[in-house]
Amino acid sequence: MAFAGRTAMWWARLRSPCLCATPLCVLPRLPPGSAACERLYSSRGKEKLDMSTYPVENIRNFSIIAHVDHGKSTLADRLLEITGTIAKTAHNKQVLDKLQVERERGITVKAQSASLFYNHEGVNYLLNLIDTPGHVDFSYEVSRSLSACQGVILVVDANEGIQAQTVANFYLAFEAQLAVIPVINKIDLKHADPERVEKQIEKLFDIPVDECVRISAKQGTNVEKVLQKIIEKIPPPQCNTADPLKALVFDSTFDHYRGVIANIALFGGEIQKGHKIVSAHTKKRYEVNEVGILTPNEQPTHKLYAGQVGYVIAGMKEVTEAQIGDTLFLYKQPVEPLPGFKSAKPMVFAGMYPVDQTEYNNLKSALEKLTLNDSSVTIHRDSSLALGAGWRLGFLGLLHMEVFNQRLEQEYNMSVILTAPTVPYKAILSSAKLIKEYGKAEITIINPAQFPDKISVSEYLEPTVLGTIVTPQEYIGKIIVLCQDRRAVQKDMLYIDEQRVMLKYLFPLNEIVLDFYDALKSLSSGYASFDYEDAGYQAADLIKMDILLNGNPVEELATIIHSDKAYATGKLLCERLKDAIPRQLFEIAIQAAIGKRIIARETLKAYRKNVVAKCYGGDITRRMKLLKRQAEGKKLMRKIGNVEVPRDAFIRVLKREPDK
């Protein structure tokens, strides 16, 4: 009877129009479709904005660019507060830095956009702000952000002055023909010298002193003047609402419930819920579910119009469907696709493998979702005898690699093994057989296992970069010695002012990719800054160095290096392996070899029983007989015994930090 009663009660609950209507529920009944009955997404239940009140001439799209730690994100916080986008509280510190890795490291990794509403002289303006990263490894984020802008705010620290990345970012904006507003930040600091910085800006960038705005983003001093300059100096976007829809996808993220959320800049037409849109890249058709702006959280709108920046959700369920740089247009109204973005050129390659091979598919899914959000990472399938199936990933730099690995752990709970980073070399083949096999005479080598023999190659090429170092003049001597040790060639030397010097060097990429930045900071007490750009390839005397264990090569530890550095690197790897490999019952010879020539060796002694312990006194021949028998047993064991390098030993040997 009790069971029948419970069944009747469940039927009553299921037949009611809303689950909230049953007497068992203490909540009052709500109409179907109300916010409480829906899944609580971040943008649901919010009142939709009418964006038609902002014509194209009242829109300003701009980015904030600067060197690391010059106050971009703090300035963005103040702009959000002044325009009333976020409430003014003491907790507003780097509001746009949403990732955990950004909070922990105190740097901006991902460009974030926000729409601000500002009334200037009785006219309402829509300001679309994009806060960009400052580190050289994330310059691809900066160049992508600039494609959606008509102007930039160039922030310079009043204490530090112009740094290497300030110069690089200025030229990115200059090449894109954007309006530049120079802003001198941190004027509240004790040692701030804004006059000196103004002279530097005038000398290097040819911007008059009277155009510079002196502010303190932390205290909010003069920030209102920056908003006025944005409206006066930055032109509105050149586009028309009457044109057919043309939207550029400049960023995207993946949501487990709603699929891909694409950030778009409209270069023509309008877009609203219900529109049928087509991707120029995949040719797939979608129905728009939601459009809106970021304030900096998602705020739905009725429509988005030409010149505006916002987001669109259109039921893209696969991560491969939202290509950054893609053009969206209305179904049956095709348009000429926008040029998109030049693909990022990886500077550093590393192998990535799951710690446990059963996690392979989970890691594959996590990589697909993360590369949607960070499109500068390139992925190729790879496999290794010791580490199993994995991938060869290309990054823009070492910090980029570390941040990517940290995001995998924090956002997707994936633990991985990363191999030693290498750079992409090239070889010009002379063997007709190999040219036929590869289909071309010049091949790119991203894995040391693919390094061709010197007999079949006419020339090896290594990548080079043009490095810019900005330093106080008292450290010049030490820095020049450091650069010469790294096989660099000096190209230019310019005094920015009485205290600071800008040096330009041509570096081989593999010499700076590991620890050059750390060494530079140590030599200059943290005052020097470094930036680099791709400078093509140059001929080099490259060799492949193998690591042998008892004569057997270990493929994962093979490296490509310049012949001048071979001995030092080989000795270091052998010493590390000696500490990392567990001792066996037989002796292990750890050798670094170039071809058949051994250049370094360490010997890992065997565990041995004291077989002469029972001999107390007596003839020496008895002792010699026992020791000889033991030696023969060890020799036989060495012949048949295999040395397996444990995974944790691989990780310890491949660690990038030098031995303390």
XYZ file of C-alpha atoms in Angstrom:
660
model
C 0.000 0.000 0.000
C 2.804 2.356 0.920
C 4.453 1.651 -2.440
C 1.158 2.399 -4.325
C 0.784 5.682 -2.410
C 4.293 6.791 -3.315
C 3.684 5.935 -7.003
C 0.472 8.050 -7.079
C 2.317 10.976 -5.510
C 5.117 10.802 -8.174
C 2.476 10.733 -10.952
C 0.920 13.893 -9.504
C 4.312 15.634 -9.523
C 5.149 14.567 -13.088
C 1.772 15.726 -14.502
C 2.041 19.242 -13.009
C 3.030 22.000 -15.568
C 6.185 22.956 -13.597
C 8.091 20.965 -11.001
C 7.757 23.930 -8.677
C 3.924 23.583 -8.625
C 3.646 20.467 -6.410
C 2.653 20.816 -2.742
C 5.932 19.081 -1.841
C 7.922 22.102 -3.073
C 8.155 25.115 -0.783
C 8.892 27.566 -3.634
C 5.974 29.555 -5.126
C 4.831 28.487 -8.583
C 6.622 30.304 -11.429
C 5.426 30.584 -15.027
C 7.033 28.124 -17.462
C 10.096 29.609 -19.172
C 10.985 31.820 -16.210
C 14.640 32.208 -15.190
C 14.272 29.880 -12.175
C 13.064 26.994 -14.373
C 15.954 27.390 -16.816
C 19.524 26.186 -16.474
C 21.511 28.989 -14.859
C 23.863 29.998 -17.664
C 25.934 33.135 -17.216
C 23.896 35.172 -19.723
C 20.366 33.835 -19.104
C 17.812 35.897 -17.250
C 19.571 39.163 -18.115
C 17.687 41.981 -19.788
C 18.676 42.374 -23.444
C 20.266 45.659 -24.515
C 19.287 47.661 -27.593
C 22.518 48.379 -29.497
C 20.835 50.349 -32.320
C 21.240 53.552 -30.245
C 24.998 53.490 -31.000
C 25.574 54.425 -34.668
C 28.963 53.652 -36.279
C 30.277 57.228 -35.765
C 29.785 56.837 -31.966
C 31.851 53.606 -31.713
C 35.543 53.421 -30.790
C 37.448 50.116 -30.864
C 40.857 50.172 -29.144
C 43.504 47.970 -27.464
C 45.841 48.636 -24.544
C 49.425 47.601 -25.394
C 52.602 47.805 -23.280
C 55.634 45.947 -21.939
C 55.140 43.410 -19.095
C 54.053 44.979 -15.775
C 53.605 48.549 -17.058
C 49.995 48.700 -15.813
C 47.726 47.688 -18.734
C 45.275 45.628 -16.664
C 45.179 48.253 -13.866
C 44.336 50.957 -16.435
C 41.606 48.669 -17.833
C 40.150 48.341 -14.286
C 39.982 52.149 -13.888
C 38.342 52.591 -17.330
C 35.719 49.965 -16.394
C 35.055 51.761 -13.079
C 34.821 55.306 -14.522
C 32.334 54.221 -17.216
C 30.223 52.406 -14.585
C 30.765 48.978 -16.207
C 31.877 47.482 -12.880
C 31.217 48.687 -9.322
C 33.990 50.697 -7.632
C 35.430 48.447 -4.899
C 38.823 47.728 -3.381
C 38.699 44.190 -4.869
C 39.018 45.413 -8.476
C 42.502 44.154 -9.265
C 43.117 42.881 -12.819
C 39.393 42.216 -13.362
C 39.982 41.130 -16.980
C 42.630 38.546 -15.968
C 40.146 35.703 -15.509
C 42.404 32.628 -15.807
C 43.858 31.014 -12.673
C 47.324 30.982 -14.274
C 47.071 34.775 -14.822
C 46.177 35.339 -11.172
C 49.009 33.123 -9.928
C 51.739 34.514 -12.169
C 50.513 38.129 -12.143
C 50.710 38.403 -15.953
C 48.124 38.676 -18.735
C 48.136 35.565 -20.936
C 44.881 35.948 -22.883
C 43.540 39.074 -24.574
C 40.155 39.974 -23.004
C 37.547 42.362 -24.387
C 34.940 44.549 -22.668
C 32.356 47.066 -23.924
C 32.108 50.408 -22.098
C 29.356 53.044 -22.347
C 30.582 56.637 -21.946
C 28.823 60.000 -22.215
C 31.061 62.748 -23.628
C 29.652 66.263 -24.145
C 26.073 64.940 -24.123
C 26.719 62.184 -26.690
C 26.652 58.459 -25.753
C 29.653 56.500 -27.036
C 30.307 52.740 -27.179
C 33.956 51.982 -26.412
C 35.176 48.441 -27.109
C 38.348 47.787 -25.095
C 40.740 44.834 -25.557
C 43.365 44.274 -22.830
C 46.398 42.461 -24.313
C 49.364 40.451 -22.903
C 52.770 42.141 -22.591
C 55.179 39.199 -22.853
C 56.910 38.447 -26.170
C 55.607 34.828 -26.102
C 52.017 36.113 -26.438
C 52.592 38.673 -29.228
C 50.220 36.626 -31.461
C 47.375 37.552 -29.061
C 48.336 41.241 -29.515
C 48.435 41.086 -33.336
C 45.018 39.325 -33.403
C 43.492 41.912 -31.067
C 44.744 44.806 -33.227
C 42.781 43.429 -36.221
C 39.515 44.342 -34.422
C 40.706 47.889 -33.487
C 41.177 51.336 -35.029
C 43.536 52.654 -32.337
C 45.738 51.740 -29.364
C 46.727 53.129 -25.966
C 50.504 52.673 -25.633
C 51.253 52.501 -21.889
C 54.815 53.283 -20.708
C 56.042 53.053 -17.090
C 57.226 56.499 -15.825
C 59.879 54.741 -13.732
C 61.158 52.062 -16.160
C 60.804 54.022 -19.415
C 60.637 52.394 -22.857
C 61.379 48.642 -22.808
C 61.955 46.075 -25.553
C 58.325 44.926 -25.807
C 57.120 48.576 -25.871
C 59.091 49.019 -29.114
C 57.806 45.722 -30.607
C 54.151 46.477 -29.774
C 54.403 50.051 -31.123
C 55.605 48.741 -34.503
C 52.774 46.155 -34.579
C 50.276 49.031 -34.202
C 52.227 51.246 -36.619
C 52.218 48.550 -39.349
C 48.449 48.094 -38.855
C 48.101 51.918 -39.389
C 46.312 52.438 -36.070
C 46.041 55.707 -34.123
C 48.458 55.656 -31.138
C 47.738 57.451 -27.824
C 50.908 57.452 -25.631
C 50.110 57.195 -21.903
C 52.782 57.540 -19.184
C 51.660 55.491 -16.173
C 52.793 55.255 -12.512
C 53.536 58.999 -12.106
C 52.735 58.540 -8.377
C 55.926 56.493 -7.810
C 58.771 58.074 -5.848
C 61.379 57.745 -8.635
C 59.030 58.468 -11.574
C 60.557 60.659 -14.299
C 57.807 61.387 -16.877
C 59.883 64.126 -18.631
C 62.622 61.589 -19.475
C 60.040 59.075 -20.767
C 58.375 61.764 -22.932
C 61.759 62.504 -24.560
C 62.294 58.758 -25.171
C 58.866 58.481 -26.848
C 59.615 61.512 -29.034
C 63.071 60.203 -30.025
C 62.075 56.591 -30.770
C 58.482 56.898 -32.029
C 58.427 60.491 -33.342
C 55.336 61.348 -31.240
C 55.271 64.976 -29.946
C 55.659 65.462 -26.177
C 52.356 67.377 -25.872
C 50.391 64.294 -27.060
C 51.506 62.187 -24.052
C 49.009 61.782 -21.180
C 50.465 61.440 -17.656
C 48.364 59.190 -15.418
C 48.385 57.003 -12.330
C 46.131 54.016 -13.095
C 46.380 52.762 -9.502
C 45.087 56.027 -7.992
C 42.873 56.983 -10.967
C 44.732 60.279 -11.637
C 43.981 61.749 -15.101
C 42.325 58.522 -16.367
C 39.232 60.520 -17.465
C 41.524 62.428 -19.847
C 42.459 59.104 -21.533
C 38.756 58.476 -22.319
C 38.467 61.930 -23.883
C 41.596 61.311 -25.991
C 40.121 57.975 -27.190
C 37.016 59.758 -28.512
C 39.011 62.625 -30.093
C 41.989 60.732 -31.584
C 40.708 57.247 -32.521
C 38.559 57.174 -35.707
C 35.247 55.253 -35.814
C 35.209 51.948 -37.796
C 34.768 52.267 -41.570
C 31.695 50.088 -42.189
C 27.961 50.275 -42.925
C 24.921 48.550 -41.364
C 23.222 48.468 -44.815
C 25.955 46.155 -46.197
C 25.567 42.341 -45.999
C 26.784 40.695 -42.785
C 30.566 40.252 -42.563
C 31.931 39.208 -39.153
C 35.516 38.300 -38.223
C 36.048 35.605 -35.551
C 39.052 36.918 -33.564
C 38.779 34.646 -30.506
C 36.701 31.736 -29.190
C 36.103 29.616 -26.099
C 34.368 26.280 -25.503
C 31.406 25.840 -23.148
C 30.310 22.272 -22.260
C 26.599 23.190 -22.471
C 26.400 25.763 -25.266
C 29.284 24.694 -27.500
C 31.619 27.247 -29.047
C 31.295 30.921 -28.028
C 32.895 33.008 -30.799
C 34.104 36.575 -30.235
C 33.367 38.597 -33.376
C 34.027 42.046 -34.841
C 31.358 43.168 -37.347
C 32.722 44.780 -40.518
C 29.277 45.112 -42.124
C 25.570 44.355 -41.680
C 23.863 43.150 -38.492
C 23.280 39.861 -36.677
C 20.467 38.681 -34.367
C 18.951 35.530 -32.850
C 17.352 33.307 -35.509
C 19.642 34.410 -38.359
C 21.035 31.611 -40.546
C 24.797 32.136 -40.847
C 27.533 30.341 -42.796
C 31.224 29.880 -41.978
C 33.511 30.812 -44.895
C 36.091 28.249 -43.698
C 33.960 25.119 -43.123
C 30.968 26.117 -45.364
C 28.674 24.812 -42.574
C 25.370 26.531 -41.800
C 24.255 27.477 -38.275
C 21.298 29.175 -36.601
C 22.206 31.993 -34.196
C 21.000 31.189 -30.642
C 22.330 34.266 -28.875
C 24.291 37.460 -29.560
C 25.644 39.947 -27.062
C 28.493 42.069 -25.781
C 31.051 41.446 -23.024
C 30.846 43.902 -20.109
C 33.214 42.012 -19.231
C 30.653 39.246 -18.464
C 28.264 38.107 -21.189
C 25.395 40.575 -21.711
C 22.788 39.467 -24.333
C 21.548 42.048 -26.871
C 18.716 42.055 -29.430
C 21.156 42.637 -32.300
C 24.777 43.480 -33.059
C 25.468 46.117 -35.716
C 28.372 46.992 -38.024
C 31.413 48.361 -36.144
C 30.502 46.636 -32.865
C 32.449 43.893 -31.067
C 30.636 41.075 -29.234
C 30.017 37.347 -29.055
C 27.799 34.889 -30.927
C 26.549 31.410 -29.911
C 25.356 29.419 -32.917
C 25.317 25.776 -31.839
C 28.863 24.922 -32.973
C 29.414 21.671 -31.073
C 32.822 20.667 -32.455
C 35.938 22.588 -31.463
C 37.251 22.392 -35.051
C 34.261 24.388 -36.366
C 35.320 27.774 -34.930
C 38.528 28.706 -36.716
C 40.100 31.946 -35.491
C 40.341 34.327 -38.458
C 37.179 32.836 -40.052
C 34.502 35.045 -41.680
C 30.782 34.573 -40.882
C 28.077 35.729 -43.328
C 24.313 35.318 -43.824
C 22.989 32.257 -45.668
C 22.424 33.033 -49.391
C 24.270 36.367 -48.981
C 27.917 35.329 -49.549
C 30.664 37.937 -49.133
C 34.395 38.115 -49.894
C 36.088 36.528 -46.824
C 38.239 38.816 -44.681
C 42.001 38.196 -44.938
C 42.042 36.580 -41.468
C 45.302 36.145 -39.556
C 48.757 35.088 -40.595
C 49.264 31.751 -38.818
C 51.600 31.852 -35.835
C 55.114 30.526 -36.438
C 56.179 28.130 -33.634
C 59.598 28.883 -32.139
C 59.864 25.924 -29.718
C 58.787 22.288 -30.115
C 58.306 19.745 -27.328
C 56.868 16.245 -27.080
C 53.798 15.850 -24.857
C 52.747 12.427 -23.557
C 50.108 11.291 -21.028
C 51.589 9.971 -17.768
C 49.289 6.950 -18.183
C 48.394 5.761 -21.719
C 44.792 5.066 -20.606
C 44.403 8.867 -20.377
C 45.285 9.333 -24.085
C 41.726 10.093 -25.315
C 40.997 12.456 -22.403
C 44.222 14.362 -23.119
C 43.366 14.514 -26.835
C 39.967 16.068 -26.026
C 41.562 18.554 -23.566
C 44.188 19.592 -26.147
C 41.500 20.203 -28.800
C 39.512 22.453 -26.452
C 42.558 24.360 -25.199
C 43.980 24.946 -28.699
C 40.601 26.433 -29.678
C 41.255 29.095 -27.035
C 44.993 29.338 -27.833
C 45.270 28.995 -31.602
C 49.010 29.763 -31.737
C 49.839 26.187 -30.611
C 50.506 23.676 -33.423
C 49.941 19.927 -32.923
C 51.378 16.859 -34.728
C 50.854 13.214 -33.744
C 53.999 11.528 -32.373
C 55.000 8.329 -30.589
C 57.929 7.092 -28.517
C 59.114 3.635 -27.455
C 59.572 4.721 -23.837
C 56.693 7.169 -23.414
C 54.041 5.724 -25.774
C 51.653 7.662 -28.048
C 51.608 11.455 -27.773
C 51.996 14.699 -29.705
C 54.693 17.098 -30.892
C 53.525 20.603 -29.922
C 54.832 23.904 -31.289
C 54.882 26.991 -29.002
C 55.874 30.646 -29.418
C 58.351 30.461 -26.521
C 59.254 28.733 -23.281
C 56.866 30.770 -21.074
C 54.067 29.990 -23.548
C 54.893 26.270 -23.153
C 54.868 26.466 -19.335
C 51.578 28.423 -19.255
C 49.943 25.945 -21.686
C 51.035 23.019 -19.494
C 49.746 24.805 -16.366
C 46.373 25.508 -18.015
C 46.059 21.815 -18.975
C 46.545 20.852 -15.321
C 44.286 23.540 -13.833
C 41.418 23.673 -16.345
C 41.299 20.029 -17.498
C 43.027 18.185 -14.602
C 45.489 16.537 -17.015
C 48.979 15.498 -15.905
C 51.494 15.168 -18.761
C 55.167 14.487 -19.504
C 56.889 17.241 -21.510
C 60.162 16.382 -23.271
C 63.105 18.771 -23.674
C 62.197 21.714 -25.947
C 63.841 21.846 -29.388
C 63.726 24.357 -32.240
C 62.830 23.612 -35.911
C 65.987 22.994 -37.984
C 66.222 22.572 -41.755
C 68.382 20.359 -43.952
C 69.112 20.726 -47.678
C 69.307 17.181 -49.042
C 71.874 16.056 -51.615
C 70.806 12.403 -51.815
C 68.452 11.769 -54.774
C 66.865 8.847 -52.899
C 65.915 11.050 -49.901
C 64.679 13.897 -52.157
C 62.372 11.394 -53.868
C 61.207 10.049 -50.475
C 60.388 13.507 -49.023
C 59.245 15.042 -52.337
C 61.448 18.129 -51.813
C 65.093 19.083 -51.370
C 64.620 21.139 -48.172
C 63.089 19.451 -45.125
C 62.182 20.774 -41.644
C 63.317 18.726 -38.634
C 61.236 19.120 -35.447
C 62.224 15.775 -33.913
C 65.888 14.698 -33.440
C 64.904 11.139 -34.483
C 64.310 12.468 -38.046
C 67.783 14.088 -38.320
C 69.355 12.928 -41.637
C 72.963 11.715 -41.942
C 75.663 14.206 -42.911
C 76.518 12.084 -45.990
C 73.099 12.757 -47.581
C 72.924 16.482 -46.661
C 74.667 19.374 -48.426
C 73.866 21.933 -45.686
C 72.141 22.210 -42.295
C 70.229 25.397 -41.401
C 69.302 26.708 -37.944
C 66.609 29.323 -37.120
C 67.745 32.814 -36.100
C 66.025 35.703 -34.346
C 66.716 39.425 -34.222
C 66.867 40.202 -30.502
C 66.371 43.666 -28.981
C 67.862 44.330 -25.542
C 67.111 47.567 -23.654
C 69.434 48.022 -20.646
C 70.958 50.659 -18.347
C 74.407 51.521 -19.713
C 76.396 50.228 -16.677
C 75.536 46.614 -17.644
C 76.586 46.829 -21.326
C 79.946 45.033 -20.868
C 78.463 41.966 -19.120
C 75.589 41.713 -21.627
C 77.917 41.895 -24.663
C 80.008 39.017 -23.203
C 76.801 36.977 -22.604
C 75.654 37.559 -26.213
C 79.053 36.540 -27.611
C 78.942 33.316 -25.559
C 75.594 32.569 -27.245
C 77.113 32.919 -30.765
C 75.255 36.211 -31.369
C 76.295 38.862 -33.938
C 75.842 42.546 -33.016
C 73.738 44.505 -35.537
C 73.068 47.865 -33.869
C 73.620 49.904 -30.705
C 71.563 53.035 -29.942
C 71.504 55.307 -26.881
C 67.823 56.046 -26.087
C 68.924 58.679 -23.528
C 71.868 59.283 -21.143
C 71.129 56.146 -19.065
C 69.551 53.576 -21.410
C 70.940 51.711 -24.417
C 69.161 49.607 -27.063
C 71.239 46.716 -28.463
C 70.249 44.634 -31.495
C 71.772 41.165 -31.963
C 71.246 38.295 -34.402
C 70.901 35.155 -32.229
C 70.640 31.455 -33.111
C 67.203 30.569 -31.657
C 68.400 27.450 -29.786
C 70.864 29.612 -27.800
C 68.165 31.849 -26.287
C 65.238 29.475 -25.967
C 66.205 27.840 -22.661
C 67.845 30.137 -20.138
C 69.038 33.298 -21.917
C 66.289 35.497 -20.431
C 67.102 34.341 -16.874
C 70.847 34.910 -17.416
C 70.158 38.410 -18.815
C 67.988 39.343 -15.828
C 70.638 38.046 -13.377
C 73.470 40.014 -15.028
C 71.483 43.270 -15.137
C 69.906 43.012 -11.640
C 66.522 42.667 -13.372
C 66.726 45.986 -15.274
C 67.354 44.729 -18.842
C 64.421 43.716 -21.060
C 64.469 41.406 -24.068
C 62.309 40.932 -27.151
C 62.874 39.006 -30.374
C 61.413 38.520 -33.834
C 61.946 35.849 -36.485
C 64.959 36.466 -38.770
C 64.929 33.396 -41.050
C 67.546 30.627 -41.229
C 71.337 30.531 -41.487
C 73.858 27.760 -42.281
C 75.287 26.045 -39.179
C 77.534 23.138 -38.205
C 74.845 20.968 -36.581
C 75.227 17.455 -35.243
C 72.969 14.850 -33.681
C 74.121 13.645 -30.267
C 72.911 10.234 -29.069
C 72.874 8.950 -25.501
C 73.866 5.286 -25.189
C 73.168 2.941 -22.275
C 75.481 -0.086 -22.495
C 75.830 0.643 -26.213
C 72.067 0.948 -26.934
C 70.815 4.403 -28.048
C 67.928 6.010 -26.091
C 65.822 7.749 -28.759
C 64.044 10.168 -26.376
C 67.326 11.684 -25.157
C 68.798 12.389 -28.617
C 69.422 16.109 -29.246
C 70.467 18.347 -32.138
C 73.170 20.818 -31.141
C 75.920 23.001 -32.582
C 79.283 21.194 -32.716
C 80.898 23.832 -30.413
C 78.481 22.953 -27.573
C 78.504 19.171 -27.992
C 81.032 18.209 -25.292
C 79.549 20.394 -22.507
C 75.965 19.245 -23.245
C 76.960 15.573 -23.510
C 78.840 15.638 -20.189
C 75.888 17.349 -18.438
C 73.348 14.786 -19.754
C 75.565 11.843 -18.737
C 75.984 13.237 -15.207
C 72.229 13.761 -14.841
C 71.478 10.247 -16.083
C 73.970 8.746 -13.638
C 71.976 10.321 -10.773
C 68.572 9.427 -12.266
C 68.957 5.753 -13.303
C 68.605 3.193 -10.477
C 71.657 0.952 -9.926
C 71.493 -2.597 -11.292
C 73.295 -5.856 -10.482
C 75.587 -5.129 -13.443
C 77.634 -2.104 -14.467
C 75.985 0.482 -16.779
C 78.027 2.609 -19.188
C 76.293 5.945 -19.926
C 77.821 7.544 -23.039
C 77.229 10.597 -25.229
C 78.077 9.828 -28.854
C 78.316 11.757 -32.128
C 78.057 9.114 -34.829
C 80.496 6.441 -33.624
C 82.699 8.815 -31.619
C 82.160 8.809 -27.829
C 82.579 12.337 -26.399
C 81.541 11.817 -22.740
C 81.088 8.870 -20.400
C 79.876 8.132 -16.887
C 79.832 4.673 -15.285
C 77.085 3.533 -12.938
C 78.686 0.923 -10.686
C 76.912 -2.394 -10.059
C 75.539 -3.637 -6.787
C 77.942 -6.373 -5.652
C 78.015 -8.920 -2.887
C 81.172 -9.079 -0.805
C 82.141 -12.625 -1.867
C 85.470 -12.539 0.016
C 83.837 -11.812 3.382
C 84.155 -15.489 4.380
C 87.917 -15.523 3.579
C 89.754 -14.670 6.763
C 93.419 -15.365 6.227
C 94.513 -18.181 3.937
C 96.002 -18.146 0.448
C 95.478 -15.133 -1.918
C 94.537 -17.490 -4.793
C 91.292 -18.364 -2.966
C 90.278 -14.672 -2.930
C 91.238 -14.204 -6.601
C 89.239 -17.286 -7.646
C 86.043 -15.974 -5.937
C 86.423 -12.451 -7.393
C 87.063 -13.858 -10.913
C 83.923 -16.023 -10.725
C 81.862 -12.973 -9.632
C 83.273 -10.851 -12.497
C 82.330 -13.553 -15.052
C 78.763 -13.661 -13.670
C 78.448 -9.857 -13.926
C 79.775 -9.943 -17.506
C 77.163 -12.530 -18.514
C 74.416 -10.548 -16.736
C 75.448 -7.365 -18.609
C 75.136 -9.202 -21.948
C 71.583 -10.390 -21.342
C 70.324 -7.586 -19.050
C 68.315 -4.665 -20.473
C 68.531 -1.199 -18.953
C 65.083 0.397 -18.780
C 65.010 4.088 -17.991
C 62.047 4.712 -15.656
C 59.655 7.519 -16.584
C 60.463 9.619 -13.550
C 64.146 9.411 -14.574
C 63.211 10.798 -18.022
C 61.402 13.693 -16.367
C 64.367 14.460 -14.058
C 66.886 14.355 -16.936
C 64.730 16.418 -19.295
C 64.038 19.124 -16.699
C 65.013 22.522 -18.004
C 66.395 23.877 -14.727
C 70.180 23.643 -14.446
C 71.572 21.485 -11.634
C 71.957 23.425 -8.416
